[in-house]
Tab-separated table of C-alpha atoms and ligand atoms in Angstrom:
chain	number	residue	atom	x	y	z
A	265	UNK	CA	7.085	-17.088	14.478
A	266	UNK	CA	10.530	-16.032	12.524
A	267	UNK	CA	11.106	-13.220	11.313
A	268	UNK	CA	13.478	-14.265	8.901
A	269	UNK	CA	12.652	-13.942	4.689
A	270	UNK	CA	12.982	-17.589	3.784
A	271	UNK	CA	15.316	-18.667	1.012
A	272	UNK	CA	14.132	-17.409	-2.838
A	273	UNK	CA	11.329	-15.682	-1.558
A	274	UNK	CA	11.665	-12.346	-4.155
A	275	UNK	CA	12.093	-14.753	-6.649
A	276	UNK	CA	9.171	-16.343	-5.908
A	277	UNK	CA	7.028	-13.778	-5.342
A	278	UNK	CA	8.178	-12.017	-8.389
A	279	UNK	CA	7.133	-16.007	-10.435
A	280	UNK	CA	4.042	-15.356	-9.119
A	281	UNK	CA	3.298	-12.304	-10.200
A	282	UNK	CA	4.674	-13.636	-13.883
A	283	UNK	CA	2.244	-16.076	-13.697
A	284	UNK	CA	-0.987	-13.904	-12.401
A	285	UNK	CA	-0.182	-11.057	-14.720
A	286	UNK	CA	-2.153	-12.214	-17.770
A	287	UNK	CA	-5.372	-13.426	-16.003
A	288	UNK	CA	-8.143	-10.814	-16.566
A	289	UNK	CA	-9.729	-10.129	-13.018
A	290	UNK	CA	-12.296	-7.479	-11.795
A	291	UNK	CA	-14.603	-7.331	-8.911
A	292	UNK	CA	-15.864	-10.749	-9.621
A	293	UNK	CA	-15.598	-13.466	-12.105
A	294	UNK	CA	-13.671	-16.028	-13.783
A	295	UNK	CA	-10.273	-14.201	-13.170
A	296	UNK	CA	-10.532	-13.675	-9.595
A	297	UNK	CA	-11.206	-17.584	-9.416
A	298	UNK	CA	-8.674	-18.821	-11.339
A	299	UNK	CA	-5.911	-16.463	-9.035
A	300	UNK	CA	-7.197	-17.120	-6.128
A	301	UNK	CA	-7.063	-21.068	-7.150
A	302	UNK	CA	-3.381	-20.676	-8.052
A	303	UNK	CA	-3.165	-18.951	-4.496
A	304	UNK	CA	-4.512	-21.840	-3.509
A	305	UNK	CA	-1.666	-23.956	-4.275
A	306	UNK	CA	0.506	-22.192	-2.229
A	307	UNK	CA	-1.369	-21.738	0.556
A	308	UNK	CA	-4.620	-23.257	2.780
A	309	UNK	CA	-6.884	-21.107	1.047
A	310	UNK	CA	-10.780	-21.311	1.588
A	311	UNK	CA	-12.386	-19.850	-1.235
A	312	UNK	CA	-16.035	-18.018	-0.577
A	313	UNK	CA	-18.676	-17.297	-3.096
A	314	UNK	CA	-21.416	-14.633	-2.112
A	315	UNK	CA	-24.021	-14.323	-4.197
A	316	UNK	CA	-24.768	-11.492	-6.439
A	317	UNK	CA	-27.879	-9.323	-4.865
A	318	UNK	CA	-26.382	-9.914	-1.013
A	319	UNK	CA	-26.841	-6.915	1.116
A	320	UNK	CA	-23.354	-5.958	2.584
A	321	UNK	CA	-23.802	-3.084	5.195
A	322	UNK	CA	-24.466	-0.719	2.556
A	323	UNK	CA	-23.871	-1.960	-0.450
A	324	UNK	CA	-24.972	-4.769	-2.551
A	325	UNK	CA	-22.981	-7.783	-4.576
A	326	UNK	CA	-23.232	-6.480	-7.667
A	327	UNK	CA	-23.650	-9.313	-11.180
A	328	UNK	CA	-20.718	-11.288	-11.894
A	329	UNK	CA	-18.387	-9.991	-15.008
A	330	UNK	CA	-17.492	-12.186	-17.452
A	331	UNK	CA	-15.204	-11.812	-20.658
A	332	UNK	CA	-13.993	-13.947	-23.328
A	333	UNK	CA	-13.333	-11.100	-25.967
A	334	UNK	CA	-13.620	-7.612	-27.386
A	335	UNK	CA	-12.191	-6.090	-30.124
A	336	UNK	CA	-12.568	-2.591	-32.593
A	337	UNK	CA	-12.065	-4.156	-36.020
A	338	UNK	CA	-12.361	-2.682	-39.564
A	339	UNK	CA	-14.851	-3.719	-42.726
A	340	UNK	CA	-12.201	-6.205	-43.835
A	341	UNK	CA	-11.862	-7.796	-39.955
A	342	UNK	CA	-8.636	-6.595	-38.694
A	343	UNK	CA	-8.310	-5.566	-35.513
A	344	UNK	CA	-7.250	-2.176	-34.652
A	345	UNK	CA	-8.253	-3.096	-30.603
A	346	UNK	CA	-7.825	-5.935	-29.188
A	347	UNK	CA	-8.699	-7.683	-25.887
A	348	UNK	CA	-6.631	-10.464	-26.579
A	349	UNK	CA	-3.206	-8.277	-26.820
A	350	UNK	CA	-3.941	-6.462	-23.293
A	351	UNK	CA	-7.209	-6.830	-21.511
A	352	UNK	CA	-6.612	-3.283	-20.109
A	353	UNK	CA	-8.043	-2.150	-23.804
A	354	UNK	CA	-11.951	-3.002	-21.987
A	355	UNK	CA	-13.489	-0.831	-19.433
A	356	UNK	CA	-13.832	-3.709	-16.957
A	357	UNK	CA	-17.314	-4.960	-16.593
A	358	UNK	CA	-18.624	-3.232	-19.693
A	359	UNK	CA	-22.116	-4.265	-21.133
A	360	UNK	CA	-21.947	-6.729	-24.061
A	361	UNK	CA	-21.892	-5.083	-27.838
A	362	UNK	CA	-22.043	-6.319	-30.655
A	363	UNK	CA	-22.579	-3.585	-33.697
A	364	UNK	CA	-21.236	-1.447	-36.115
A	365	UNK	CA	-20.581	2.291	-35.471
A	366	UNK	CA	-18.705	5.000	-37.209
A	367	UNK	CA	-15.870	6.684	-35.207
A	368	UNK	CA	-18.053	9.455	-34.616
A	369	UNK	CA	-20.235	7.311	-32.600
A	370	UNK	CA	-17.500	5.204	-31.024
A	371	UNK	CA	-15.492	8.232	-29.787
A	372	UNK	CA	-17.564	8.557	-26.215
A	373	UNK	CA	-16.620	5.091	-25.582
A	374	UNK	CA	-13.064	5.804	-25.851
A	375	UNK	CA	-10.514	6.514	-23.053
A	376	UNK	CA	-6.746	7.720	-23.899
A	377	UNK	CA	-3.823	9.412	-21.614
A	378	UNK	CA	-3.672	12.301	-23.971
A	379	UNK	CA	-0.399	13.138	-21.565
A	380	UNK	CA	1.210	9.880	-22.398
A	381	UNK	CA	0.351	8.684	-25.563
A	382	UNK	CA	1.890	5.268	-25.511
A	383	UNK	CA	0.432	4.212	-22.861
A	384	UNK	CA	-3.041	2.155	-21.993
A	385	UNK	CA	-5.566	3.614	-19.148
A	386	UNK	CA	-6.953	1.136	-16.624
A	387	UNK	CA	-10.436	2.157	-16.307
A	388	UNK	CA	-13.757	0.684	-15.057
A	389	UNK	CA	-17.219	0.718	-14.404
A	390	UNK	CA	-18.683	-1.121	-11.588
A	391	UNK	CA	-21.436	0.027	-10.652
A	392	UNK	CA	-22.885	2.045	-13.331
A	393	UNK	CA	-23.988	0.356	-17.076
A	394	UNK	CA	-21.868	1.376	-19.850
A	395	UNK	CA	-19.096	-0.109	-22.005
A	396	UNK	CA	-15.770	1.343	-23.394
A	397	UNK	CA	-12.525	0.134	-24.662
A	398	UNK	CA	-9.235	1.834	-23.633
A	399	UNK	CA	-6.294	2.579	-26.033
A	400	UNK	CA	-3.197	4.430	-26.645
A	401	UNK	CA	-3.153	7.515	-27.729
A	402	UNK	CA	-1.379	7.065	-30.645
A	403	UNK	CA	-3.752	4.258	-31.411
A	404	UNK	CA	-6.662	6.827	-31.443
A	405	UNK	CA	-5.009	9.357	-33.482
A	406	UNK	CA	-4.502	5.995	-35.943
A	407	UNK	CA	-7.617	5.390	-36.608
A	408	UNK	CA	-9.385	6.425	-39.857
A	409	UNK	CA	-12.646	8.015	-39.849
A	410	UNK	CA	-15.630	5.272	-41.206
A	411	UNK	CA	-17.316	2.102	-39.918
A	412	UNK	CA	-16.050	0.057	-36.956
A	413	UNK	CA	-17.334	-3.768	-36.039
A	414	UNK	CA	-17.348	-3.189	-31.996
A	415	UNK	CA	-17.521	-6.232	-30.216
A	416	UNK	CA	-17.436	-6.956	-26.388
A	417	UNK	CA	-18.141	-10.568	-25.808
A	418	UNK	CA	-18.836	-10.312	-22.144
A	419	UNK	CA	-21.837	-11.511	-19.570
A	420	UNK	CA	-22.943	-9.799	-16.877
A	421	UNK	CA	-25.604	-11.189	-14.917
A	422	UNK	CA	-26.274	-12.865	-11.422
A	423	UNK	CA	-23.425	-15.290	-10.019
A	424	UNK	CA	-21.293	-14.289	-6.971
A	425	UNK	CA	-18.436	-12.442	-5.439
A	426	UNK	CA	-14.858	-14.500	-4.895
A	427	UNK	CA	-12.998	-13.501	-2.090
A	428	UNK	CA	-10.035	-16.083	-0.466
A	429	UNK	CA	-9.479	-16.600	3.006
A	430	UNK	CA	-7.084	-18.353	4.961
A	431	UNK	CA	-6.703	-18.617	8.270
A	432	UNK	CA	-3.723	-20.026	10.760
A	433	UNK	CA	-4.585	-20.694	14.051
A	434	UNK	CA	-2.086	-19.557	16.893
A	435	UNK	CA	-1.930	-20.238	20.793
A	436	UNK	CA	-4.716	-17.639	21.377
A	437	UNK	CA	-7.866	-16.892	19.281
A	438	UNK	CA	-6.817	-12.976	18.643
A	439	UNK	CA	-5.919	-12.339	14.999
A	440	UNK	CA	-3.902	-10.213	13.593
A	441	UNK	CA	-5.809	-9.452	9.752
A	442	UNK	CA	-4.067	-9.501	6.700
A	443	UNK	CA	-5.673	-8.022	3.604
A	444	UNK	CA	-4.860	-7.329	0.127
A	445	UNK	CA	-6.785	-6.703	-3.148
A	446	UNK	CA	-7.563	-8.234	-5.732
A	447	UNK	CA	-9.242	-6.817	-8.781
A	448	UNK	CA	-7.120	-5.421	-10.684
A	449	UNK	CA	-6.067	-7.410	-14.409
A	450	UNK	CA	-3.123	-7.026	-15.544
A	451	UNK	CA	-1.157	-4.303	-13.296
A	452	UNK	CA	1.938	-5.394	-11.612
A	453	UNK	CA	2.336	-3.071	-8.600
A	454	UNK	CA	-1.209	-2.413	-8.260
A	455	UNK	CA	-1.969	-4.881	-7.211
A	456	UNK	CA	0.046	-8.389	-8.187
A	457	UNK	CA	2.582	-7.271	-5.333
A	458	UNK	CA	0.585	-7.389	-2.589
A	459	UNK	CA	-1.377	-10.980	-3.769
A	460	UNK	CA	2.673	-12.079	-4.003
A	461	UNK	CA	3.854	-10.571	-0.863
A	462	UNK	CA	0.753	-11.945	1.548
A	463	UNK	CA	0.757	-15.098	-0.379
A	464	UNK	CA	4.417	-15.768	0.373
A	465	UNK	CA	3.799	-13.999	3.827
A	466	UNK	CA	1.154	-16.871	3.916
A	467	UNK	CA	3.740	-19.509	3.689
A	468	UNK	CA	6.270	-18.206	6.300
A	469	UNK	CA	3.301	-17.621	9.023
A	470	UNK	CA	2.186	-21.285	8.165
A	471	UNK	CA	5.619	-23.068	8.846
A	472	UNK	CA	6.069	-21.179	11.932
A	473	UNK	CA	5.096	-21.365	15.531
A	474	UNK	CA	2.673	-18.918	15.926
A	475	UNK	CA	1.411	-17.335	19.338
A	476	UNK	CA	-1.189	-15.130	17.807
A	477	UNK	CA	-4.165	-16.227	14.912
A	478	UNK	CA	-2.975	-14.930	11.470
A	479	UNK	CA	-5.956	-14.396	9.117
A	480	UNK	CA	-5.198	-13.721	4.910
A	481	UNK	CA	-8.128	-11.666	3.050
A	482	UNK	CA	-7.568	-11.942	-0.567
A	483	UNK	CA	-10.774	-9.781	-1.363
A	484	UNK	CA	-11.993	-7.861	-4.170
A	485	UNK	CA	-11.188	-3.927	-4.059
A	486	UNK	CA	-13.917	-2.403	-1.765
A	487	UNK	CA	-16.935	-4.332	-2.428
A	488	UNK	CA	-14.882	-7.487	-0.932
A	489	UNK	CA	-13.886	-6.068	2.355
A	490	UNK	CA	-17.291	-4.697	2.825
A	491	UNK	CA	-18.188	-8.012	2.235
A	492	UNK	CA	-16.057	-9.572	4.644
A	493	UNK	CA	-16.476	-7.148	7.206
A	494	UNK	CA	-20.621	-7.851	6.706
A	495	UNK	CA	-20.262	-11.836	7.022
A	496	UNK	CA	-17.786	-10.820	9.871
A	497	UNK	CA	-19.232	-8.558	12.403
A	498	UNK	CA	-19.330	-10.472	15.041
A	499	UNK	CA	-15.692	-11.535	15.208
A	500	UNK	CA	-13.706	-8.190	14.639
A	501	UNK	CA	-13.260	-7.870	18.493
A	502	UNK	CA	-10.817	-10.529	18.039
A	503	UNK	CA	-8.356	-8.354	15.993
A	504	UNK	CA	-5.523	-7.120	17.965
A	505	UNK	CA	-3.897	-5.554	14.622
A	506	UNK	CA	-4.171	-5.419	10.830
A	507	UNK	CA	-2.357	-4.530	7.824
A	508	UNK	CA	-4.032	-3.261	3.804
A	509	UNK	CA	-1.058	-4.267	1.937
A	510	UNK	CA	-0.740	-2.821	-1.561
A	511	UNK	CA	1.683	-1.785	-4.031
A	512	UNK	CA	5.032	-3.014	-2.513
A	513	UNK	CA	7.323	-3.745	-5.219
A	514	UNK	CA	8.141	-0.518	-6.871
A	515	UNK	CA	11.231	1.617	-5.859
A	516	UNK	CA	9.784	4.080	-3.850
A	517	UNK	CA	10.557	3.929	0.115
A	518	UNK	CA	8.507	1.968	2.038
A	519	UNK	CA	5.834	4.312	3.642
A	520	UNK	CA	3.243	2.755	6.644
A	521	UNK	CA	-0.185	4.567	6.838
A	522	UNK	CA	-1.577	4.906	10.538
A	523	UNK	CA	-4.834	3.110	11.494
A	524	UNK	CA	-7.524	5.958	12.194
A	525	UNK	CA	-6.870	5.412	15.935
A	526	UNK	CA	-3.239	6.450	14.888
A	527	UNK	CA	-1.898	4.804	18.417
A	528	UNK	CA	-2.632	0.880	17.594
A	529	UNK	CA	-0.025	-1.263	18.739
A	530	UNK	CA	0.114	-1.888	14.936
A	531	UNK	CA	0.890	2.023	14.288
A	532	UNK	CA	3.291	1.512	17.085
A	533	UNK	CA	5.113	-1.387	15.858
A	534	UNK	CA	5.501	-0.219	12.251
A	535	UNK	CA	6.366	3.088	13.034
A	536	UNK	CA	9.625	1.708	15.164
A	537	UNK	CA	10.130	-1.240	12.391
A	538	UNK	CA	10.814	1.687	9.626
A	539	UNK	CA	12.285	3.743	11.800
A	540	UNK	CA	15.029	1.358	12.131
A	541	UNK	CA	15.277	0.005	8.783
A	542	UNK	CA	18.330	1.364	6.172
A	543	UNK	CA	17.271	3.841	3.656
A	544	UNK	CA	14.672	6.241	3.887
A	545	UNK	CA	10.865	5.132	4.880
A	546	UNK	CA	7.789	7.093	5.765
A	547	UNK	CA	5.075	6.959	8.341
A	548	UNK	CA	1.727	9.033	7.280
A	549	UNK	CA	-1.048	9.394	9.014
A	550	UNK	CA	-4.671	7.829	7.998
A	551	UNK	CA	-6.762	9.271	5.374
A	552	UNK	CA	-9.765	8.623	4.367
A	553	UNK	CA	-8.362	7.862	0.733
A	554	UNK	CA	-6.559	4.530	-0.292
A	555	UNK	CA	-7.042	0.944	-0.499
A	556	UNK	CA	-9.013	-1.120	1.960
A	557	UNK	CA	-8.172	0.795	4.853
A	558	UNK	CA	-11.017	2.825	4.446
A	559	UNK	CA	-13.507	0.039	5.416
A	560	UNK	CA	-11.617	-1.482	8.386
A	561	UNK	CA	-11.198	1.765	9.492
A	562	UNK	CA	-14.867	3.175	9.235
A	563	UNK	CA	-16.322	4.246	12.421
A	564	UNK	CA	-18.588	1.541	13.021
A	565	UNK	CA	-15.184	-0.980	13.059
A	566	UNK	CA	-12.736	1.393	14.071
A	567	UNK	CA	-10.491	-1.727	13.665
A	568	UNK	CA	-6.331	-1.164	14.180
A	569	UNK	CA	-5.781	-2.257	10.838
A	570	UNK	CA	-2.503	-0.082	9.209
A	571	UNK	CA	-1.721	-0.138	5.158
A	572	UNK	CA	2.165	-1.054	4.219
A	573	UNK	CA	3.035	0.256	0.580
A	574	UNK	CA	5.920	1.361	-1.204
A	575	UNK	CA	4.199	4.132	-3.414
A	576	UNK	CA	0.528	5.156	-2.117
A	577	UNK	CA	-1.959	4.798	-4.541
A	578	UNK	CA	-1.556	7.261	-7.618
A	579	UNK	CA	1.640	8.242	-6.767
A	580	UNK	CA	3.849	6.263	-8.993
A	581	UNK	CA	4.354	6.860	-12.836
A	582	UNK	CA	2.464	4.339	-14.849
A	583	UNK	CA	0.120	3.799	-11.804
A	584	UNK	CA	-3.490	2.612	-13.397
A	585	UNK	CA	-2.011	1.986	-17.060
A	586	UNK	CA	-0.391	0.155	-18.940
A	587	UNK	CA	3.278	1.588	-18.143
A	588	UNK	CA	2.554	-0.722	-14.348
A	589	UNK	CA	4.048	-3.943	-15.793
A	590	UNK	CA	6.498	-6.696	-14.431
A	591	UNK	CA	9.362	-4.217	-15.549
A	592	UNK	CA	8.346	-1.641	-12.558
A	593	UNK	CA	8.835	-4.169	-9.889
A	594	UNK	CA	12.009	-5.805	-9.108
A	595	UNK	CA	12.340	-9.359	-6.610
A	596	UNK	CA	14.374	-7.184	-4.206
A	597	UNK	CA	11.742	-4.677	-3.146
A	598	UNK	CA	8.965	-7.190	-2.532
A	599	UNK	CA	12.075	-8.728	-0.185
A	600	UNK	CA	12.387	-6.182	1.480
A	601	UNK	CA	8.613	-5.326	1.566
A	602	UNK	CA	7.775	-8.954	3.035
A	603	UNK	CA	11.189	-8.573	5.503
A	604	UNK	CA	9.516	-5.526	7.144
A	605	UNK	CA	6.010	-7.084	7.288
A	606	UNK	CA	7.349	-10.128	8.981
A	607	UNK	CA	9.675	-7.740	11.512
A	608	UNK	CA	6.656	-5.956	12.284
A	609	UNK	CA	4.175	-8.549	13.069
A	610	UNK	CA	7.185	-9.755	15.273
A	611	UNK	CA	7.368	-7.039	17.589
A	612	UNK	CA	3.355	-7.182	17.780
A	613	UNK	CA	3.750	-10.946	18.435
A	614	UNK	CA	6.355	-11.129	21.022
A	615	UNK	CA	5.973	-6.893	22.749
A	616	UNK	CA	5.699	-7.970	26.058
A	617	UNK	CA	6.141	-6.248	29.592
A	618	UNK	CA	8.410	-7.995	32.508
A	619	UNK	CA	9.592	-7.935	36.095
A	620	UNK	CA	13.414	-7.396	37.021
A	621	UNK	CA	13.385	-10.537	39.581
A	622	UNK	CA	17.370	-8.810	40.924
A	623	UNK	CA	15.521	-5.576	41.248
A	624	UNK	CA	17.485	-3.479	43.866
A	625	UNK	CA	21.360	-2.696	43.148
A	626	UNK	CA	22.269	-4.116	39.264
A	627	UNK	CA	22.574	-8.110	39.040
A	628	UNK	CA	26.057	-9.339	38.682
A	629	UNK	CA	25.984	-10.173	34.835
A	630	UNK	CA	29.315	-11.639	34.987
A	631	UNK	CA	28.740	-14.039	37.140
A	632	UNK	CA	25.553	-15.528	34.801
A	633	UNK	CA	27.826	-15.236	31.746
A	634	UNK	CA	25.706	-12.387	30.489
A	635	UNK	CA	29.134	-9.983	31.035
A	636	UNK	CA	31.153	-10.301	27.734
A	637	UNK	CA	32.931	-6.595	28.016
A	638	UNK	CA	37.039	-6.441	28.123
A	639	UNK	CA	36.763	-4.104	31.279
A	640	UNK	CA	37.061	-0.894	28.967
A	641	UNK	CA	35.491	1.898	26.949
A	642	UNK	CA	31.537	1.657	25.773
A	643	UNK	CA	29.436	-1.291	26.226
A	644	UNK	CA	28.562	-3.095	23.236
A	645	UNK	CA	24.840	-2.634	22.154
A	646	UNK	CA	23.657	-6.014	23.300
A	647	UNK	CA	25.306	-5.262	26.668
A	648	UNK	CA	23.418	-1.649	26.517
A	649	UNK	CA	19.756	-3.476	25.931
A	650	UNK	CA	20.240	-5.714	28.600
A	651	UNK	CA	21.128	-2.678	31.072
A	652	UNK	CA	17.831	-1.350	29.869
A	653	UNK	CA	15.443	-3.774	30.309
A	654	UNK	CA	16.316	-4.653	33.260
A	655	UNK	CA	16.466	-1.056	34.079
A	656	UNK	CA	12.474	-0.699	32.420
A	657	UNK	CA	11.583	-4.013	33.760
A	658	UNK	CA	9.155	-2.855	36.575
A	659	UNK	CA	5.897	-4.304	34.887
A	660	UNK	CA	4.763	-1.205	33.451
A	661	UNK	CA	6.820	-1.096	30.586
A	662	UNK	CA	6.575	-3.111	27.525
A	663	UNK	CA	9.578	-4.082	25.417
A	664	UNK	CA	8.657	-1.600	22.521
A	665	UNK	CA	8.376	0.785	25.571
A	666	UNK	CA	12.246	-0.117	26.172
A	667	UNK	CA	13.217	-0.140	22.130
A	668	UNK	CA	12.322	3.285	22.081
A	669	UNK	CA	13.876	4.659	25.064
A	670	UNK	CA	16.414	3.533	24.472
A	671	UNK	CA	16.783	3.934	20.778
A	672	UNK	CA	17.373	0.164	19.876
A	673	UNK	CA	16.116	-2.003	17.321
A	674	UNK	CA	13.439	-4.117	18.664
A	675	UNK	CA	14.433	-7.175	18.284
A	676	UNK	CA	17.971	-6.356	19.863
A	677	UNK	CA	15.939	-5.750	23.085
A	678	UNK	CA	13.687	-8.561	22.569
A	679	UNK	CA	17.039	-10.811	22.511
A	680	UNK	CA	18.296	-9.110	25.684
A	681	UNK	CA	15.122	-10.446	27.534
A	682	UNK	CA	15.858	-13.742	25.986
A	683	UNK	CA	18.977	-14.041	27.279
A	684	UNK	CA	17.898	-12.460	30.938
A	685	UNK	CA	14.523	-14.938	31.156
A	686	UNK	CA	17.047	-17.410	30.663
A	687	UNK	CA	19.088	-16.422	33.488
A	688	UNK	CA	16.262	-16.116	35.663
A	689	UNK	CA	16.510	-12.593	35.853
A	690	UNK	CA	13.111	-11.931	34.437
A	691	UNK	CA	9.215	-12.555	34.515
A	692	UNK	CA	6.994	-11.912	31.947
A	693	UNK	CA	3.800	-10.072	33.488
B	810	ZN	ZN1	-5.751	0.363	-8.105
């Protein structure tokens, strides 16, 4: 596989994201389908239905949300809330209403940010009846007291769960998991950047030779990778390594969260990648808090699955409101995001231990025209690697094992064992 970010790709991630932004999803439902069928376009996407009432492990798919409208109006029918100007003003999968209620009435059903007044919550309510609308602050203090018409025009009854799925087949059967979610309606960072990133990740894997199985989990917060990991038991052995991916395209630095194991090759791998990157990054270690981490990583999986973020979940301003819009993420930070993701499933792709086949005394590099140095001074850092894998090359040490002894790059040492394979100098184990 390359590791290279193809041409246009924060662009196009960041087009995506345009065009995802103003499709009402939840847990299930129309949205989810129609965003998982435009991930479809881009990508060999198998979309599954589960029905609603499936046991998963411990849960159960709930009903399937629908909306087509909801609105606060006045006697004379203006609206003073409206679903069709942001669908964040609904509690997602509220119970349908139709009625008329004075403001005393109404006021349990509504949710503000007191703190920031201009700004929409993001609230729901999965798995517990109720209904609500969410609305500015200032919108609240607005209103007038007397009689509301409070509609919300929405089903919710048995259908099925949508997850996507799509898998690319590599020289051996383990997979490295992929996962992001995707419930959320119309937040930007949380969560159109990760759909954008693994979708585009998607299309790099797919155009590449691939050595390991990449599989893409475009599930539904939660609820979906329970669901997957349900219908999936008896494959998880297969994964070598995993990532949650979630919130990558706001500023903040790009932070990996350890598997529970904590010493995955995965943890290992993204821990060097950032390491080595420009600018600061963070590695954390797992929590039980987060995205969908929390069910690959349960102790009945125990799976060596990793998260890769940019801001953790509740850490950024405007995170679950309205203020998370296109404006928070920027082309270049999903770039950079997807570059990192790609460099990292690199070194877990091609780590790899070897034997020095010139063992005893140092091989005359010169000679193989692997000797490029002037005679003088320090040896130039590809000159450096190859002294040190062929010093580390005694079977028992991978090249990761090398990259961090020695304090290079990865992929610097990688292409040092390129360049000594090809001169015979080397066996892989
Ligand atoms: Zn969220």
């Amino acid at each position: 596989m390359s590791s290279v970010v193809g041409k246009g790709a924060g662009p196009r991630m960041y087009g995506l994201m345009g065009e995802l932004f103003p499709i009402c999803r939840s847990i299930t439902g129309e949205g989810v389908r129609e965003t998982l069928r435009r991930v479809a376009v881009r990508l060999p996407l198998e979309i599954h239905e589960v029905p609603s009432g499936t046991q998963v492990l411990d849960w159960k798919v709930p009903d399937e949300w629908n909306i087509r409208d909801a609105y606060i109006a006045r006697g004379d029918g203006s609206r003073v809330v409206d679903f069709r100007e942001s669908n964040l003003h609904v509690v997602s999968y509220s119970e349908p209403v139709r009625g008329s209620m004075s403001l005393s009435e109404l006021r349990s059903h509504l949710h503000t940010l007191p703190e920031q007044p201009d700004r929409i919550p993001y609230r729901t309510s999965y798995y517990s009846r109720t209904w609500g609308f969410c609305l500015a602050q200032r919108q609240l203090e607005a209103l007038e007291n007397g009689e509301y018409e409070v509609v919300v025009d929405s089903t919710l009854e048995p259908g099925s769960l949508t997850y996507g799925e799509c898998v690319l087949h590599g020289e051996r059967e383990d997979e490295v998991v992929l996962s992001t979610h995707v419930c959320h309606p119309s937040l930007a960072n949380d969560n159109l950047s990760g759909i954008a990133l693994l979708t585009e990740l998607g299309r790099a894997l797919a155009a590449s030779p691939r050595v390991l199985t990449y599989r893409l989990l475009f599930v539904p917060g939660t609820i979906g990778s329970i669901t997957w990991l349900a219908r999936n038991e008896a494959n998880v052995g297969r994964i070598v390594a995993g990532l949650v991916v979630a919130c990558v395209g706001d500023s903040a630095p790009l932070t990996y969260k350890r598997s529970r194991r904590g010493d995955a090759a995965v943890d290992r791998a993204a821990a060097h990648v950032l390491e080595h990157l420009d600018g600061e990054t963070r590695v954390l270690d797992f929590s039980p808090w987060g995205w969908d981490e929390r069910q690959f990583n349960s102790p009945g999986f125990d799976l060596p699955v990793g998260c890769i973020s940019r801001s953790r979940e509740s850490e950024f301003d405007g995170y679950h409101s309205s203020a998370d819009d296109l404006e928070l993420v920027r082309p270049e930070r999903l770039e950079e995001a997807l570059a990192a993701v790609l460099e990292i499933l690199d070194v877990i792709e091609t780590d790899a231990r070897y034997v020095n086949l010139a063992p005893r005394g140092e091989p005359q590099l010169g000679r193989r025209g692997l000797y490029r140095g002037s005679g003088g001074g320090e040896p130039s850092t590809e000159q450096l690697a190859m002294l040190w894998v062929l010093s580390q090359s005694d079977g028992a040490h991978s090249l990761l094992d090398v990259a961090e002894l020695a304090g290079l790059r990865f992929s610097i040492v990688r292409e040092a064992a390129d360049s000594l394979r090809a001169a015979e100098l080397l066996r892989q184990v």
